[in-house]
Coordinates of C-alpha atoms and ligand atoms in Angstrom, one line a residue:
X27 CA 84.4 74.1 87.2
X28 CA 81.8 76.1 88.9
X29 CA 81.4 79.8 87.8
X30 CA 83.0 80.8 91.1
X31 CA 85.9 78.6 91.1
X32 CA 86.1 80.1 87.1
X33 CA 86.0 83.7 88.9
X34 CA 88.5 82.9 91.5
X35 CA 90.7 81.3 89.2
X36 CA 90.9 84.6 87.0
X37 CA 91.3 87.0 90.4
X38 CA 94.4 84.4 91.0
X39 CA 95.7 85.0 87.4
X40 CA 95.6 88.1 86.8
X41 CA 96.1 89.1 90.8
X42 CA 100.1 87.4 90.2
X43 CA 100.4 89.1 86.1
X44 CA 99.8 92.6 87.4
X45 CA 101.2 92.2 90.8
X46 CA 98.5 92.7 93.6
X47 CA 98.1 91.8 97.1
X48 CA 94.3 91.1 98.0
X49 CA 93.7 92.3 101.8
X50 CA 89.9 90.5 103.1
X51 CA 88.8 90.8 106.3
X52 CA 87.0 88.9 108.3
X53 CA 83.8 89.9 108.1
X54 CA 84.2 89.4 104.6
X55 CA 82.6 86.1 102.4
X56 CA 84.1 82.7 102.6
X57 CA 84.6 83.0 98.3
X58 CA 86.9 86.4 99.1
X59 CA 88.9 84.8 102.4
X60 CA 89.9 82.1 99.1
X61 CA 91.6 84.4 97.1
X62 CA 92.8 87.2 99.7
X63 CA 96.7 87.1 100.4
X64 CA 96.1 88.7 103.9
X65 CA 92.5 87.7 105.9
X66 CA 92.5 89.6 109.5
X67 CA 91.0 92.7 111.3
X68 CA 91.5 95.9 109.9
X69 CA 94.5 97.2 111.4
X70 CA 96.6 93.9 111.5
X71 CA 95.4 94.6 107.4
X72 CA 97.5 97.8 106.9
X73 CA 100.2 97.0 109.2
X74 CA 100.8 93.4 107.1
X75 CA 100.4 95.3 103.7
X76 CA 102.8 97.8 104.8
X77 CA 105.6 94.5 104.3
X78 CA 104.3 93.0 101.3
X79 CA 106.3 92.8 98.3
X80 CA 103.8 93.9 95.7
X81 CA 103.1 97.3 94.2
X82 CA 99.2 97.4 94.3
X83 CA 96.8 96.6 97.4
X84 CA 93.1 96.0 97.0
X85 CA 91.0 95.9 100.4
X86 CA 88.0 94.0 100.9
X87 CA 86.8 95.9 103.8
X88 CA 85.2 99.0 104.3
X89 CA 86.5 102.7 103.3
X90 CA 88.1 103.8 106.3
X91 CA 90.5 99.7 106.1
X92 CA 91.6 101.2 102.8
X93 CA 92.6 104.9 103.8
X94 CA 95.0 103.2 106.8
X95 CA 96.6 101.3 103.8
X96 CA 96.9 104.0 101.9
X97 CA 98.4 105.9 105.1
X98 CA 100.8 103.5 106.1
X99 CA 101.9 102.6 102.9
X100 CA 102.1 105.8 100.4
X101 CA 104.0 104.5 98.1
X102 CA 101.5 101.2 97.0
X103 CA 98.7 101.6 95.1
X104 CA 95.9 101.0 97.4
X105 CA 92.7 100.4 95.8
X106 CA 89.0 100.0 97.6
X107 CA 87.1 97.0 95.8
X108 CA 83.4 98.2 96.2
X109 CA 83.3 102.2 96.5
X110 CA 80.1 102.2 98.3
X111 CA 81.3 99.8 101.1
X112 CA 81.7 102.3 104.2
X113 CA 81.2 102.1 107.8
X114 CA 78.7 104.0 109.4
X115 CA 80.3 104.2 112.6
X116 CA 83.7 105.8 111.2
X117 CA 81.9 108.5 109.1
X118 CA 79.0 109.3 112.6
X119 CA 81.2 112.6 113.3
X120 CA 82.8 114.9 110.8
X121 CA 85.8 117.2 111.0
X122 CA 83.4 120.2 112.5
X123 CA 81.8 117.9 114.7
X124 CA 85.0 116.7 116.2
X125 CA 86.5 120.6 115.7
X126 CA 83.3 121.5 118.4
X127 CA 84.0 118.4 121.0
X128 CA 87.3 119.3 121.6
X129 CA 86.2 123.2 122.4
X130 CA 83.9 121.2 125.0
X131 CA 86.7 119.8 126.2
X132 CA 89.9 121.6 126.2
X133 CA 92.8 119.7 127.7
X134 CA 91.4 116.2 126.9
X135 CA 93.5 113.6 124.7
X136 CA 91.5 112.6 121.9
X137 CA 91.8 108.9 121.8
X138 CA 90.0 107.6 118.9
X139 CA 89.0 103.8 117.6
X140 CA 91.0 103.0 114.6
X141 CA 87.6 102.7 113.0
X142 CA 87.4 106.6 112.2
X143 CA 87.9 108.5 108.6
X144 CA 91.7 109.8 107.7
X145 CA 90.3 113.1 108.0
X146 CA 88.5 112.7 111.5
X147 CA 92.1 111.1 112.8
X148 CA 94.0 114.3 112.0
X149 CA 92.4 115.9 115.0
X150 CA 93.0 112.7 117.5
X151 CA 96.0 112.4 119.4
X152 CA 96.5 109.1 119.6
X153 CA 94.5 106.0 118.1
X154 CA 93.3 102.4 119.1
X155 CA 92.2 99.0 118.3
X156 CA 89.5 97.0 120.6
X157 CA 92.2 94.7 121.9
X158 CA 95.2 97.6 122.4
X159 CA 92.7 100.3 123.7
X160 CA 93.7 99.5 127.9
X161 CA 96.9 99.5 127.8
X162 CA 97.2 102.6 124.8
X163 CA 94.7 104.7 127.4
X164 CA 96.6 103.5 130.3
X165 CA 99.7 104.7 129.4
X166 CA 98.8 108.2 128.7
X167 CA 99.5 110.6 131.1
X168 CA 96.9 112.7 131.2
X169 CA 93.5 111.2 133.3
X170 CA 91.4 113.4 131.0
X171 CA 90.5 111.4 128.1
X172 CA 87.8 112.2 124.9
X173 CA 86.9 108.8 123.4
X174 CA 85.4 108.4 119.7
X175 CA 83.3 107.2 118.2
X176 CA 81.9 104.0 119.9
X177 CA 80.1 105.0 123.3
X178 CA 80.0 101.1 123.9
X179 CA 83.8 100.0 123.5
X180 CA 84.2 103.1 125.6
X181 CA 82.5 101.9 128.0
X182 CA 83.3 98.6 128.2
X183 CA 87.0 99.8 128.2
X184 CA 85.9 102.7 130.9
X185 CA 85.3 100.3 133.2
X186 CA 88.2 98.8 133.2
X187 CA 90.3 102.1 133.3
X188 CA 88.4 103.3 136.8
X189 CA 91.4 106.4 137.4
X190 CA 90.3 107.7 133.7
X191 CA 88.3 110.5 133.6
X192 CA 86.8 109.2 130.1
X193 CA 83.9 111.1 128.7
X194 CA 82.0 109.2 125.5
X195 CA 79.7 110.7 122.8
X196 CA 77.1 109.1 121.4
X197 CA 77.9 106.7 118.1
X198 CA 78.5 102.8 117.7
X199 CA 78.3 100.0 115.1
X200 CA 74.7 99.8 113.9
X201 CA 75.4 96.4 113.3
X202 CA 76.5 95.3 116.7
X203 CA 74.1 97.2 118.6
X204 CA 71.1 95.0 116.9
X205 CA 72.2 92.4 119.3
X206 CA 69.6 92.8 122.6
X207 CA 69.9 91.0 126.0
X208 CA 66.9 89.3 124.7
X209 CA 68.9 87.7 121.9
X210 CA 71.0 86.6 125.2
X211 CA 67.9 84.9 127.1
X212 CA 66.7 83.4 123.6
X213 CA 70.4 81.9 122.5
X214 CA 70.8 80.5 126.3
X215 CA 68.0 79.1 126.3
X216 CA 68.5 77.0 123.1
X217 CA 72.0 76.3 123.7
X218 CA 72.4 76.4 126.9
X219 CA 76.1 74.3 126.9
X220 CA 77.0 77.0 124.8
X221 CA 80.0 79.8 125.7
X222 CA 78.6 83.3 124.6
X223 CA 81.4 84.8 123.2
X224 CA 81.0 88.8 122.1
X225 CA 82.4 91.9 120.7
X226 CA 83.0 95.0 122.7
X227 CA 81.0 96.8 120.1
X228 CA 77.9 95.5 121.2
X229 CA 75.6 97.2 124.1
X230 CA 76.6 97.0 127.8
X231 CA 74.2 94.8 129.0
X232 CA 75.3 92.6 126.8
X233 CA 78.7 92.6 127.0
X234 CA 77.8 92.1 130.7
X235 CA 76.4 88.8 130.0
X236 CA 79.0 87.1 128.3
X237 CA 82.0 84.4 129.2
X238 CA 84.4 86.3 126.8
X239 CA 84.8 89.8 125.3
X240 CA 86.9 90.6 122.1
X241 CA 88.2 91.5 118.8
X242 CA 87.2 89.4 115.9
X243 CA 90.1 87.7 116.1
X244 CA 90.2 87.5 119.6
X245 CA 87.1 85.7 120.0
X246 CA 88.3 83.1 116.8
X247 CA 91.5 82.9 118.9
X248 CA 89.5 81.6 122.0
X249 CA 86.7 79.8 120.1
X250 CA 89.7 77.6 118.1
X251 CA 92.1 76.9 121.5
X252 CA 89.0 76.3 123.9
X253 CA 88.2 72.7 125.1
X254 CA 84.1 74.0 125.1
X255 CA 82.6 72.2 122.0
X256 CA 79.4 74.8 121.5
X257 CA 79.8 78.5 121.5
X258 CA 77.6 81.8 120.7
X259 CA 78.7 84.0 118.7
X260 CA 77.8 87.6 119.5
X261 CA 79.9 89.5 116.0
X262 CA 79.4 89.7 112.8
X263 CA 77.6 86.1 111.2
X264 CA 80.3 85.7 109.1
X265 CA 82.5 84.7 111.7
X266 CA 80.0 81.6 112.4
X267 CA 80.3 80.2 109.4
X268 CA 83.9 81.0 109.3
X269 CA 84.7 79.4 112.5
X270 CA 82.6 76.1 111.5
X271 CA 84.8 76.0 108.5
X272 CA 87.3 76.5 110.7
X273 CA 86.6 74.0 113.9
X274 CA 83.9 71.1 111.9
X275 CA 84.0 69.4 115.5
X276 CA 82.1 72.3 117.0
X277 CA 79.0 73.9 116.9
X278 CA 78.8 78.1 116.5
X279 CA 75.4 79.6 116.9
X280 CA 74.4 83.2 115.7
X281 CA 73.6 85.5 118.7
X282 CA 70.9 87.0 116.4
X283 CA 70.4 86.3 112.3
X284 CA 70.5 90.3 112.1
X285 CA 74.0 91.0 113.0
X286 CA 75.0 91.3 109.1
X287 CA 76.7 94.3 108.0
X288 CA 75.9 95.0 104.7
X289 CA 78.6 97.3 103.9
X290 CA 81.2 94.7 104.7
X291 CA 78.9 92.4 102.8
X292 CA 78.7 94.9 99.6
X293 CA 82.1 93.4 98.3
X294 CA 81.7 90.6 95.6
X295 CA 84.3 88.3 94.0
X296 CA 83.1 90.1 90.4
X297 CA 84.4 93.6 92.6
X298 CA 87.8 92.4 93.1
X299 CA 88.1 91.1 89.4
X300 CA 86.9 94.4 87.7
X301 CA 89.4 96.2 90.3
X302 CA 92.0 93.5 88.9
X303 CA 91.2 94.3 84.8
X304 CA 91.2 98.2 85.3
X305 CA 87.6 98.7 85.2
X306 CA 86.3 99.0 88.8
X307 CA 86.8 100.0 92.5
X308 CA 88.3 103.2 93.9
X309 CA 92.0 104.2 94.0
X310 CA 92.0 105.6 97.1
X311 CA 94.2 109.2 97.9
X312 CA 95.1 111.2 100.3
X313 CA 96.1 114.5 100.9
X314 CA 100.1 114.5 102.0
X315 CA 99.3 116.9 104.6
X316 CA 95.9 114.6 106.1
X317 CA 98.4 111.7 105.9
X318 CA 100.9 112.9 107.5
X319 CA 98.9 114.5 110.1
X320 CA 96.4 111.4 110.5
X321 CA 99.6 108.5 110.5
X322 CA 100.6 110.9 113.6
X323 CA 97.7 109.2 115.7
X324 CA 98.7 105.5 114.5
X325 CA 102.7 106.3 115.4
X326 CA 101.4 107.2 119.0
X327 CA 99.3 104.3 119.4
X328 CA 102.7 101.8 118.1
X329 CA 104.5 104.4 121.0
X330 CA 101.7 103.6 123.7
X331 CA 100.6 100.2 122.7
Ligands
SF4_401 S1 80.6 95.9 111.4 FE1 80.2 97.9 112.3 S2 82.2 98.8 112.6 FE2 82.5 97.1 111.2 S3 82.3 98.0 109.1 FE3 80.3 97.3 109.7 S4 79.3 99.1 110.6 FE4 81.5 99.5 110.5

């Protein structure tokens, strides 16, 4: 048995004896997706957990995937494998920062990517996913809307919400903005059968040049059901090989070798195992009254959405 499969086999073990639930995403490595209970994008993540029978939770994901367990379901024991796994994006603005936009603009609903800090939702009135974001903005009344903290979902979704008034600050994924329309001309090029299929992370112009935008899953969604045999794959490079795994009959291409985020890569199988034995990761807590008052902005989006 190879050290890995030896590793898993333990995770598997012990994750049944002391009654855990293993949440990956996707973004995550094809040796976690193995042993995770639950493999999806972050929010689909919390909402699952929130319905699973065991007691304890460990995310593979990043900080803020852990705090949205931890919101929705208070009464588990939600623990974060790798401590230093954030996301940059979420943690761009802090609770001043935020506190001084919404003096800027009074009478705007704060809509806010589900990708934001516990803390930093307190203040928004109503959160979203990439997929849910139209139809959440669409249905709220007022035409004024603040969006945070990705100026490019915002503006991909902007333009398809024309009788918005939606103003954006500047912030975004530092992974998917490494993707260039020169990346675009190159892939092309070299595959030029190929369906380029992105993430509405990435920059406008190249969002502008693709044949489908969406989630993660989203984009697996259309990659699996399409008749196309070759595709480009403008998210994290994870989901290339995952896909590939996935579809052998097809070929997936990397929009550019640099869209890797480390954080999301930080988690190891050896992570989950010393979170598993009592000697590693981060129980994560929350305030009752920053729960309470953050899970207000998820309850309005399950309203809207
Ligand atoms: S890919 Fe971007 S949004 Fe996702 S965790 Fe990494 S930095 Fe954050």
């Amino acid at each position: 048995m190879s050290a890995i499969a030896a590793t898993q086999k333990q995770i598997l073990d012990l994750k049944k004896e002391k009654d855990f639930c293993i949440l990956a995403h996707c973004y995550q490595s094809e040796e976690i997706l193995e042993i995770a209970d639950l493999v999806g994008d972050s929010y689909a993540l919390s909402k699952k957990a929130m319905d699973m029978p065991q007691k304890n939770v460990i995310m593979c994901g990043v900080r803020f995937m852990a705090e949205t367990t931890k919101m929705l379901s208070p009464e588990k024991h939600v623990f974060l494998s790798n401590p230093v796994a954030g996301c940059p994006m979420a943690e761009q603005l802090d609770y001043d920062m935020l506190s001084q936009l919404k003096e800027m603009y009074p009478g705007y609903t704060v809509v806010a990517y589900i990708n934001t800090t516990a803390e930093l939702k307190t203040l928004c009135d109503v959160c979203v996913t990439s997929s849910s974001a139209v139809k959440i903005i669409s249905n709220i009344e007022n035409k004024d809307i603040l969006f945070i903290p990705d100026c490019n979902l915002g503006d991909y979704k902007k333009k398809q919400l024309p009788e918005k008034n939606i103003k954006l600050v500047h912030g975004g994924c530092p992974t998917h903005v490494r993707m260039s329309l020169k990346d675009v001309e190159r892939a092309r090029k070299l595959h030029p059968n190929a369906l380029l299929l992105v993430h509405p992370e990435c920059l406008p112009e190249v969002t502008a040049e693709a044949d489908y935008v969406g989630s993660t899953t989203g984009i697996m969604d259309f990659a699996k059901e399409s008749a196309q045999k070759e595709f480009i794959i403008g998210t994290e490079n994870s989901i290339v090989q995952h896909l590939q795994f996935a579809c052998p009959d097809k070929e997936f291409y990397a929009l550019s070798k640099d869209c890797v985020c480390h954080n999301m890569k930080a988690t190891t199988l050896v992570d989950v195992l010393h979170v598993l034995q009592g000697r590693g990761g981060e129980e994560i807590t929350l305030d009752e009254e920053i729960r309470l008052k953050a899970k207000r902005s998820i309850e309005e989006m399950i309203r809207l959405g």
